[in-house]
Amino acid sequence: MSQVGILISGRGSNMVALLDAMDRGEIPARCSLVISNKADAPGLALAAARGVPTLVIDHKASATREEHDAKVVTALREAGVEIVCLAGYMRLLSPVFVRAFKNRILNIHPALLPAFPGLHVQRKALDAGARFSGCTVHLVDEEVDHGPILLQAVVPIFPDDDEESLSRRILGLEHHLYAAALRLMCEGRVTVDGSRAVLDVPHKEYQRLSGGLIWSGDSQ
Amino acid sequence: MSQVGILISGRGSNMVALLDAMDRGEIPARCSLVISNKADAPGLALAAARGVPTLVIDHKASATREEHDAKVVTALREAGVEIVCLAGYMRLLSPVFVRAFKNRILNIHPALLPAFPGLHVQRKALDAGARFSGCTVHLVDEEVDHGPILLQAVVPIFPDDDEESLSRRILGLEHHLYAAALRLMCEGRVTVDGSRAVLDVPHKEYQRLSGGLIWSGDSQ
């Protein structure tokens, strides 16, 4: 069983999806700690209700990003965390943090990276007139929304979409994708080769997986 | 019937796909002229064999890009061309050309723009560890591989892919996608609103179209 830590800043809907998947036994891991940088993050109560230890480390109490990150790293280590999942954590990670958990920090981003990094992602996709978007789970390196890609999922963009409808469609796949990627990590099926993550998954299984990572209707 | 001109520099496999689709009556258009900037482009013979007028305008005979493009624009106009399709045309278009056929020049690019513009596209997608790529038909503006997107199609990238296998998978969708986009243009179902192309396609049809633009196996 891997020990996972989850970082949130708000509701943490992807945190809930990961906790649920662990509870259902779909991921060989348990969540040792949820940390929020905001005391009023609604996700704290959701984690606590599931019996997961929670901690608030307010970034405003630290003078620098490095000082804040050092506190977070210490707390994660004390809880025995091996893999860190960012779930709507609205903070850039300093090199201190990235190096402390090198190739063991996962993030999910609601676009097909390298397209549309950063904020206002759906707005960017709509403005670009993209006909497809999706979401990406990747290992975190020292650039924003960057690092070896583990899995991606695809959704179509329809002519009448706005940011809200597109966000909703992508979020439906995010929960599934993030759990699938964390499972691969915890099963030790991810290695990093330069800028790429190599998945130890048989071709047939990968092909099925890829097909399953394409949106197939609102009923999904 | 719209009058279409096609520009090539080599074999022009997308040119052949468009000519075939016109011959089958799938696009309300006829090809009035194929122009190559290279005298030895194999696509010239393929077009001529279908009874399509061809012309070589060697870019090396012009001192500047603008001078060359002016000759091409004149030839297209004299042939009555209304819509221009680039099919492996290895030349950047000058503003002279883009303005002469504003919002009436189509290009196809083997990636999901804005991801991976430029050359060595499959290499870039593989190096980025992207799990999906595809192709894009767009209207040409004055930037490289840029302009309002008409249609995109999606293919998965498999762990054992190389540039050649990925190119082949994408090319299989390109021919279908380019013909579908040119059909929409010729049917007058494309308008441009700022940076976006708006398609006059009923939602249900668009949804079906999008589903059809996802790769569904090598047998396709």
Coordinates of C-alpha atoms in Angstrom, one line a residue:
Chain A
M1 CA 0.0 0.0 0.0
S2 CA 1.5 3.4 -1.0
Q3 CA 0.9 6.3 1.3
V4 CA -0.5 9.3 -0.5
G5 CA -0.8 13.0 0.5
I6 CA -3.3 15.3 -1.2
L7 CA -2.9 19.1 -1.4
I8 CA -6.0 21.3 -1.9
S9 CA -7.0 24.9 -1.8
G10 CA -10.8 24.6 -2.2
R11 CA -13.4 22.0 -2.6
G12 CA -11.1 19.4 -3.9
S13 CA -13.5 17.4 -6.1
N14 CA -10.5 15.4 -7.5
M15 CA -9.4 14.7 -3.9
V16 CA -12.9 13.2 -3.3
A17 CA -12.6 11.1 -6.4
L18 CA -9.2 9.8 -5.4
L19 CA -10.4 9.1 -1.8
D20 CA -13.5 7.2 -3.2
A21 CA -11.3 5.2 -5.5
M22 CA -9.0 4.2 -2.7
D23 CA -12.0 3.3 -0.5
R24 CA -13.3 1.1 -3.2
G25 CA -10.0 -0.7 -3.4
E26 CA -9.3 0.4 -6.9
I27 CA -5.9 2.0 -6.0
P28 CA -3.4 0.1 -3.8
A29 CA -2.9 3.2 -1.6
R30 CA -4.3 5.0 1.4
C31 CA -4.4 8.7 2.0
S32 CA -2.2 9.6 5.0
L33 CA -2.8 13.4 5.0
V34 CA -4.7 16.2 3.2
I35 CA -3.1 19.6 3.5
S36 CA -4.8 22.9 2.5
N37 CA -3.1 26.2 2.3
K38 CA -6.5 27.8 3.1
A39 CA -8.3 27.3 6.4
D40 CA -11.7 27.7 4.8
A41 CA -11.2 25.0 2.1
P42 CA -14.5 23.0 2.0
G43 CA -12.5 19.9 1.0
L44 CA -11.0 19.7 4.6
A45 CA -14.4 18.7 6.0
L46 CA -15.0 16.2 3.2
A47 CA -11.6 14.6 3.9
A48 CA -12.2 14.6 7.7
A49 CA -15.6 13.0 7.2
R50 CA -13.9 10.1 5.6
G51 CA -11.5 9.7 8.5
V52 CA -8.5 11.2 6.7
P53 CA -6.1 13.4 8.8
T54 CA -6.1 17.0 7.7
L55 CA -3.8 19.9 8.2
V56 CA -4.0 23.6 7.4
I57 CA -0.6 25.2 6.5
D58 CA -1.5 28.8 5.7
H59 CA 0.9 30.2 3.1
K60 CA 0.3 33.7 4.5
A61 CA 2.2 32.6 7.7
S62 CA 5.4 32.2 5.7
A63 CA 7.5 35.0 4.3
T64 CA 8.6 33.1 1.2
R65 CA 7.4 30.3 -1.0
E66 CA 10.4 28.2 0.0
E67 CA 9.6 28.6 3.7
H68 CA 6.0 27.6 3.1
D69 CA 6.9 24.6 1.0
A70 CA 9.5 23.4 3.5
K71 CA 6.7 23.2 6.1
V72 CA 4.5 21.3 3.7
V73 CA 7.3 18.9 2.8
T74 CA 8.1 18.3 6.5
A75 CA 4.4 17.6 7.3
L76 CA 4.1 15.2 4.4
R77 CA 7.3 13.3 5.4
E78 CA 6.2 13.1 9.0
A79 CA 3.0 11.5 7.8
G80 CA 5.0 9.0 5.8
V81 CA 3.7 10.2 2.4
E82 CA 5.4 8.7 -0.7
I83 CA 3.3 10.2 -3.5
V84 CA 1.8 13.7 -3.5
C85 CA -1.4 14.5 -5.5
L86 CA -2.3 18.1 -6.3
A87 CA -6.1 18.6 -6.4
G88 CA -6.9 22.2 -7.1
Y89 CA -3.9 23.3 -5.2
M90 CA -3.6 27.0 -6.2
R91 CA 0.1 27.4 -5.4
L92 CA 3.2 27.1 -7.6
L93 CA 5.6 24.6 -6.1
S94 CA 9.2 25.8 -5.5
P95 CA 12.2 23.7 -6.5
V96 CA 12.6 22.8 -2.8
F97 CA 9.3 20.9 -3.0
V98 CA 9.7 19.4 -6.4
R99 CA 13.1 18.0 -5.5
A100 CA 11.9 16.6 -2.2
F101 CA 9.4 14.4 -4.1
K102 CA 11.1 14.2 -7.4
N103 CA 8.8 12.3 -9.9
R104 CA 6.4 11.6 -7.1
I105 CA 4.1 14.6 -7.4
L106 CA 1.1 14.3 -9.6
N107 CA -1.1 17.1 -11.0
I108 CA -4.2 17.1 -13.1
H109 CA -4.8 19.9 -15.6
P110 CA -8.1 20.4 -17.6
A111 CA -6.5 20.6 -21.1
L112 CA -4.5 18.4 -23.4
L113 CA -1.0 19.7 -22.4
P114 CA 1.1 21.2 -23.8
A115 CA -2.0 23.0 -25.1
F116 CA -3.5 25.6 -22.8
P117 CA -1.4 25.6 -19.6
G118 CA -2.1 28.1 -16.8
L119 CA -5.4 29.6 -15.7
H120 CA -8.6 30.3 -17.6
V121 CA -8.0 27.1 -19.5
Q122 CA -11.5 26.6 -21.0
R123 CA -11.6 30.3 -22.1
K124 CA -8.3 29.7 -23.9
A125 CA -9.6 26.6 -25.6
L126 CA -12.8 28.3 -26.7
D127 CA -11.0 31.4 -27.9
A128 CA -8.6 29.2 -30.0
G129 CA -11.6 27.6 -31.6
A130 CA -10.3 24.1 -30.6
R131 CA -12.7 21.3 -31.5
F132 CA -11.3 19.0 -28.9
S133 CA -9.8 19.4 -25.4
G134 CA -9.5 17.2 -22.4
C135 CA -7.4 16.7 -19.3
T136 CA -3.9 15.6 -18.5
V137 CA -2.3 13.9 -15.4
H138 CA 1.4 14.6 -15.3
L139 CA 4.3 14.5 -12.9
V140 CA 5.2 17.9 -11.6
D141 CA 8.5 19.5 -12.5
E142 CA 9.6 23.1 -11.9
E143 CA 7.6 24.6 -14.8
V144 CA 3.9 25.4 -14.5
D145 CA 1.6 22.7 -15.8
H146 CA 4.6 20.8 -17.1
G147 CA 6.3 17.5 -16.6
P148 CA 6.1 13.9 -17.9
I149 CA 2.6 13.1 -19.0
L150 CA 1.0 10.0 -17.4
L151 CA -2.4 9.9 -19.0
Q152 CA -4.7 12.2 -21.1
A153 CA -8.4 12.1 -21.9
V154 CA -10.2 13.7 -24.7
V155 CA -13.6 15.5 -24.9
P156 CA -15.1 17.3 -27.9
I157 CA -15.9 21.0 -27.8
F158 CA -19.4 21.8 -29.2
P159 CA -20.3 25.1 -30.9
D160 CA -22.7 26.1 -28.1
D161 CA -20.2 25.4 -25.3
D162 CA -19.2 28.0 -22.8
E163 CA -16.6 27.8 -20.1
E164 CA -19.0 26.2 -17.6
S165 CA -20.3 23.5 -19.9
L166 CA -16.8 22.6 -21.1
S167 CA -15.4 22.5 -17.6
R168 CA -18.3 20.2 -16.5
R169 CA -17.6 17.8 -19.5
I170 CA -13.9 17.7 -18.7
L171 CA -14.4 17.3 -15.0
G172 CA -16.4 14.2 -15.6
L173 CA -13.3 12.6 -17.1
E174 CA -10.8 14.1 -14.7
H175 CA -12.0 12.0 -11.8
H176 CA -11.6 8.7 -13.7
L177 CA -8.3 9.8 -15.3
Y178 CA -6.7 10.9 -12.0
A179 CA -7.6 7.6 -10.3
A180 CA -6.3 5.6 -13.2
A181 CA -3.0 7.5 -13.2
L182 CA -2.5 7.2 -9.4
R183 CA -3.2 3.5 -9.7
L184 CA -0.4 3.1 -12.3
M185 CA 1.9 5.1 -10.0
C186 CA 1.1 3.0 -6.9
E187 CA 1.5 -0.2 -8.9
G188 CA 5.0 0.8 -9.8
R189 CA 4.2 0.9 -13.5
V190 CA 5.6 4.4 -14.2
T191 CA 9.2 5.1 -14.9
V192 CA 10.6 8.4 -16.2
D193 CA 12.9 8.5 -19.2
G194 CA 14.1 12.0 -19.8
S195 CA 11.0 14.2 -20.4
R196 CA 8.7 11.2 -20.9
A197 CA 6.9 8.9 -18.5
V198 CA 7.0 5.3 -19.6
L199 CA 4.0 3.1 -18.6
D200 CA 4.5 -0.6 -18.0
V201 CA 1.1 -1.5 -19.5
P202 CA 0.6 -4.2 -22.2
H203 CA -0.2 -2.8 -25.6
K204 CA -3.7 -4.3 -25.7
E205 CA -4.5 -2.9 -22.3
Y206 CA -3.2 0.5 -23.2
Q207 CA -5.3 0.5 -26.4
R208 CA -8.4 -0.3 -24.4
L209 CA -7.4 2.4 -21.8
S210 CA -7.0 5.0 -24.5
G211 CA -10.4 4.2 -26.0
G212 CA -11.9 4.5 -22.6
L213 CA -10.3 7.9 -22.2
I214 CA -12.4 9.5 -24.9
W215 CA -15.7 11.1 -23.9
S216 CA -18.6 9.1 -25.3
G217 CA -21.6 11.2 -24.3
D218 CA -23.2 13.2 -21.5
S219 CA -24.7 10.0 -20.1
Q220 CA -21.2 8.8 -19.1
Chain B
M1 CA -20.0 24.6 -57.7
S2 CA -17.0 26.3 -56.0
Q3 CA -13.8 26.6 -57.9
V4 CA -10.8 25.3 -55.9
G5 CA -7.1 25.6 -56.4
I6 CA -4.6 23.3 -54.7
L7 CA -1.0 24.1 -53.9
I8 CA 1.6 21.3 -53.5
S9 CA 5.3 20.8 -53.2
G10 CA 5.5 17.1 -53.3
R11 CA 3.3 14.0 -53.6
G12 CA 0.2 15.8 -52.4
S13 CA -1.6 12.9 -50.8
N14 CA -4.1 15.3 -49.4
M15 CA -4.6 16.8 -52.9
V16 CA -5.4 13.3 -54.2
A17 CA -7.9 12.8 -51.3
L18 CA -9.6 16.1 -52.2
L19 CA -9.7 15.4 -55.9
D20 CA -11.2 12.0 -55.2
A21 CA -13.8 13.4 -52.9
M22 CA -14.8 16.0 -55.6
D23 CA -14.9 13.3 -58.2
R24 CA -17.3 11.2 -56.0
G25 CA -19.5 14.3 -55.7
E26 CA -19.0 14.6 -52.0
I27 CA -17.8 18.2 -52.3
P28 CA -19.8 20.8 -54.4
A29 CA -16.6 22.0 -56.1
R30 CA -14.2 21.3 -58.9
C31 CA -10.5 21.8 -59.0
S32 CA -9.5 24.5 -61.5
L33 CA -5.8 24.4 -61.0
V34 CA -3.0 22.6 -59.1
I35 CA 0.2 24.7 -58.7
S36 CA 3.5 23.3 -57.5
N37 CA 6.5 25.4 -56.6
K38 CA 8.7 22.4 -57.6
A39 CA 8.9 21.1 -61.1
D40 CA 9.5 17.5 -59.9
A41 CA 6.6 17.3 -57.5
P42 CA 5.1 13.8 -58.1
G43 CA 1.6 15.2 -57.4
L44 CA 1.7 17.1 -60.7
A45 CA 1.3 13.9 -62.7
L46 CA -1.4 12.6 -60.4
A47 CA -3.4 15.7 -60.9
A48 CA -2.8 15.7 -64.7
A49 CA -3.9 12.1 -64.9
R50 CA -7.3 13.2 -63.4
G51 CA -7.6 15.9 -66.1
V52 CA -6.8 18.8 -63.7
P53 CA -4.8 21.7 -65.2
T54 CA -1.4 22.0 -63.5
L55 CA 1.2 24.7 -63.4
V56 CA 4.7 25.0 -62.0
I57 CA 5.7 28.3 -60.5
D58 CA 9.2 27.9 -59.3
H59 CA 9.9 30.0 -56.3
K60 CA 13.6 30.1 -57.2
A61 CA 12.6 32.2 -60.3
S62 CA 11.5 35.0 -58.0
A63 CA 13.7 37.3 -56.0
T64 CA 11.3 37.7 -53.0
R65 CA 8.5 35.8 -51.4
E66 CA 6.1 38.6 -52.3
E67 CA 7.1 38.4 -56.0
H68 CA 6.6 34.6 -56.1
D69 CA 3.2 34.9 -54.2
A70 CA 2.0 37.6 -56.6
K71 CA 2.6 35.2 -59.5
V72 CA 0.7 32.4 -57.7
V73 CA -2.2 34.7 -56.8
T74 CA -2.4 35.9 -60.5
A75 CA -2.5 32.4 -61.8
L76 CA -5.2 31.3 -59.3
R77 CA -7.3 34.3 -60.1
E78 CA -7.0 33.7 -63.9
A79 CA -8.2 30.2 -63.3
G80 CA -11.2 31.6 -61.4
V81 CA -10.2 30.0 -58.1
E82 CA -12.3 31.0 -55.1
I83 CA -10.9 28.7 -52.4
V84 CA -7.3 27.7 -52.0
C85 CA -6.2 24.4 -50.4
L86 CA -2.6 23.9 -49.2
A87 CA -1.6 20.2 -49.5
G88 CA 1.9 19.8 -48.3
Y89 CA 2.9 23.2 -49.8
M90 CA 6.2 23.8 -48.1
R91 CA 6.2 27.6 -48.4
L92 CA 5.1 30.3 -45.9
L93 CA 2.5 32.5 -47.4
S94 CA 3.3 36.3 -47.5
P95 CA 0.6 38.8 -46.4
V96 CA 0.1 39.6 -50.1
F97 CA -1.2 36.1 -50.6
V98 CA -3.2 35.8 -47.4
R99 CA -5.0 39.1 -48.0
A100 CA -5.8 38.2 -51.6
F101 CA -7.8 35.2 -50.5
K102 CA -8.7 36.3 -47.0
N103 CA -10.5 33.5 -45.1
R104 CA -10.5 31.4 -48.2
I105 CA -7.2 29.5 -47.8
L106 CA -7.3 26.2 -46.1
N107 CA -4.4 24.2 -44.6
I108 CA -4.1 20.9 -42.8
H109 CA -1.6 20.3 -40.1
P110 CA -0.9 16.9 -38.5
A111 CA -1.4 17.9 -34.8
L112 CA -4.2 19.3 -32.6
L113 CA -3.3 23.0 -33.0
P114 CA -2.3 25.1 -31.1
A115 CA -0.2 22.1 -29.9
F116 CA 2.8 21.3 -32.0
P117 CA 2.9 23.8 -34.9
G118 CA 5.8 23.9 -37.4
L119 CA 7.9 21.0 -38.7
H120 CA 8.9 17.7 -37.1
V121 CA 5.4 17.6 -35.6
Q122 CA 5.3 13.9 -34.7
R123 CA 8.7 14.1 -33.1
K124 CA 7.5 17.0 -31.0
A125 CA 4.3 15.1 -29.9
L126 CA 6.4 12.0 -29.0
D127 CA 9.0 14.0 -27.1
A128 CA 6.2 15.7 -25.1
G129 CA 4.9 12.3 -24.1
A130 CA 1.4 13.3 -25.4
R131 CA -1.1 10.5 -25.2
F132 CA -3.3 11.9 -28.0
S133 CA -2.6 13.9 -31.2
G134 CA -4.5 14.4 -34.4
C135 CA -4.9 16.8 -37.2
T136 CA -6.4 20.2 -37.8
V137 CA -7.9 21.9 -40.8
H138 CA -7.7 25.7 -40.4
L139 CA -8.1 28.9 -42.4
V140 CA -4.7 30.4 -43.0
D141 CA -3.7 33.7 -41.5
E142 CA -0.3 35.4 -41.4
E143 CA 1.2 33.2 -38.7
V144 CA 2.6 29.8 -39.3
D145 CA 0.0 26.9 -38.7
H146 CA -2.4 29.4 -37.3
G147 CA -5.8 30.8 -38.1
P148 CA -9.5 29.9 -37.4
I149 CA -9.9 26.2 -36.8
L150 CA -12.5 24.4 -39.0
L151 CA -12.2 20.8 -37.9
Q152 CA -9.9 18.6 -35.8
A153 CA -9.6 14.9 -35.5
V154 CA -8.1 12.8 -32.7
V155 CA -5.8 9.8 -32.7
P156 CA -4.2 8.0 -29.7
I157 CA -0.4 7.8 -29.4
F158 CA 0.7 4.3 -28.3
P159 CA 3.9 3.6 -26.3
D160 CA 5.6 1.8 -29.2
D161 CA 4.9 4.6 -31.7
D162 CA 7.6 6.2 -33.7
E163 CA 7.3 9.2 -36.1
E164 CA 6.5 6.9 -39.0
S165 CA 3.7 4.9 -37.3
L166 CA 2.1 8.1 -35.8
S167 CA 2.3 9.9 -39.1
R168 CA 0.6 7.0 -40.8
R169 CA -2.2 6.9 -38.2
I170 CA -2.8 10.6 -38.5
L171 CA -2.7 10.6 -42.3
G172 CA -5.5 8.2 -42.4
L173 CA -7.8 10.8 -40.7
E174 CA -6.3 13.8 -42.6
H175 CA -7.9 12.8 -45.9
H176 CA -11.3 12.4 -44.4
L177 CA -11.0 15.6 -42.3
Y178 CA -9.8 17.8 -45.2
A179 CA -12.6 16.7 -47.5
A180 CA -15.2 17.3 -44.7
A181 CA -13.8 20.8 -44.0
L182 CA -13.7 21.7 -47.7
R183 CA -17.3 20.5 -48.1
L184 CA -18.4 22.8 -45.3
M185 CA -16.5 25.7 -46.9
C186 CA -18.1 25.1 -50.3
E187 CA -21.5 24.8 -48.8
G188 CA -21.1 28.2 -47.4
R189 CA -21.4 26.9 -43.8
V190 CA -18.3 28.6 -42.5
T191 CA -18.2 32.2 -41.2
V192 CA -15.4 33.8 -39.3
D193 CA -16.0 35.6 -36.0
G194 CA -12.8 37.1 -34.8
S195 CA -10.3 34.3 -34.2
R196 CA -12.9 31.6 -34.5
A197 CA -14.6 29.8 -37.4
V198 CA -18.3 29.3 -36.8
L199 CA -19.8 26.3 -38.5
D200 CA -23.5 26.3 -39.5
V201 CA -24.0 22.7 -38.6
P202 CA -27.0 21.4 -36.4
H203 CA -25.8 20.3 -33.0
K204 CA -26.8 16.7 -33.5
E205 CA -24.9 16.5 -36.8
Y206 CA -21.9 18.2 -35.2
Q207 CA -21.9 15.7 -32.4
R208 CA -22.0 12.8 -34.9
L209 CA -19.2 14.5 -36.9
S210 CA -17.0 14.9 -33.8
G211 CA -17.5 11.2 -32.9
G212 CA -16.5 10.3 -36.4
L213 CA -13.4 12.3 -36.1
I214 CA -11.9 10.1 -33.4
W215 CA -9.7 7.3 -34.6
S216 CA -11.3 3.9 -33.9
G217 CA -8.8 1.4 -34.9
D218 CA -6.2 0.6 -37.5
S219 CA -8.8 -1.1 -39.7
Q220 CA -10.4 2.3 -40.4

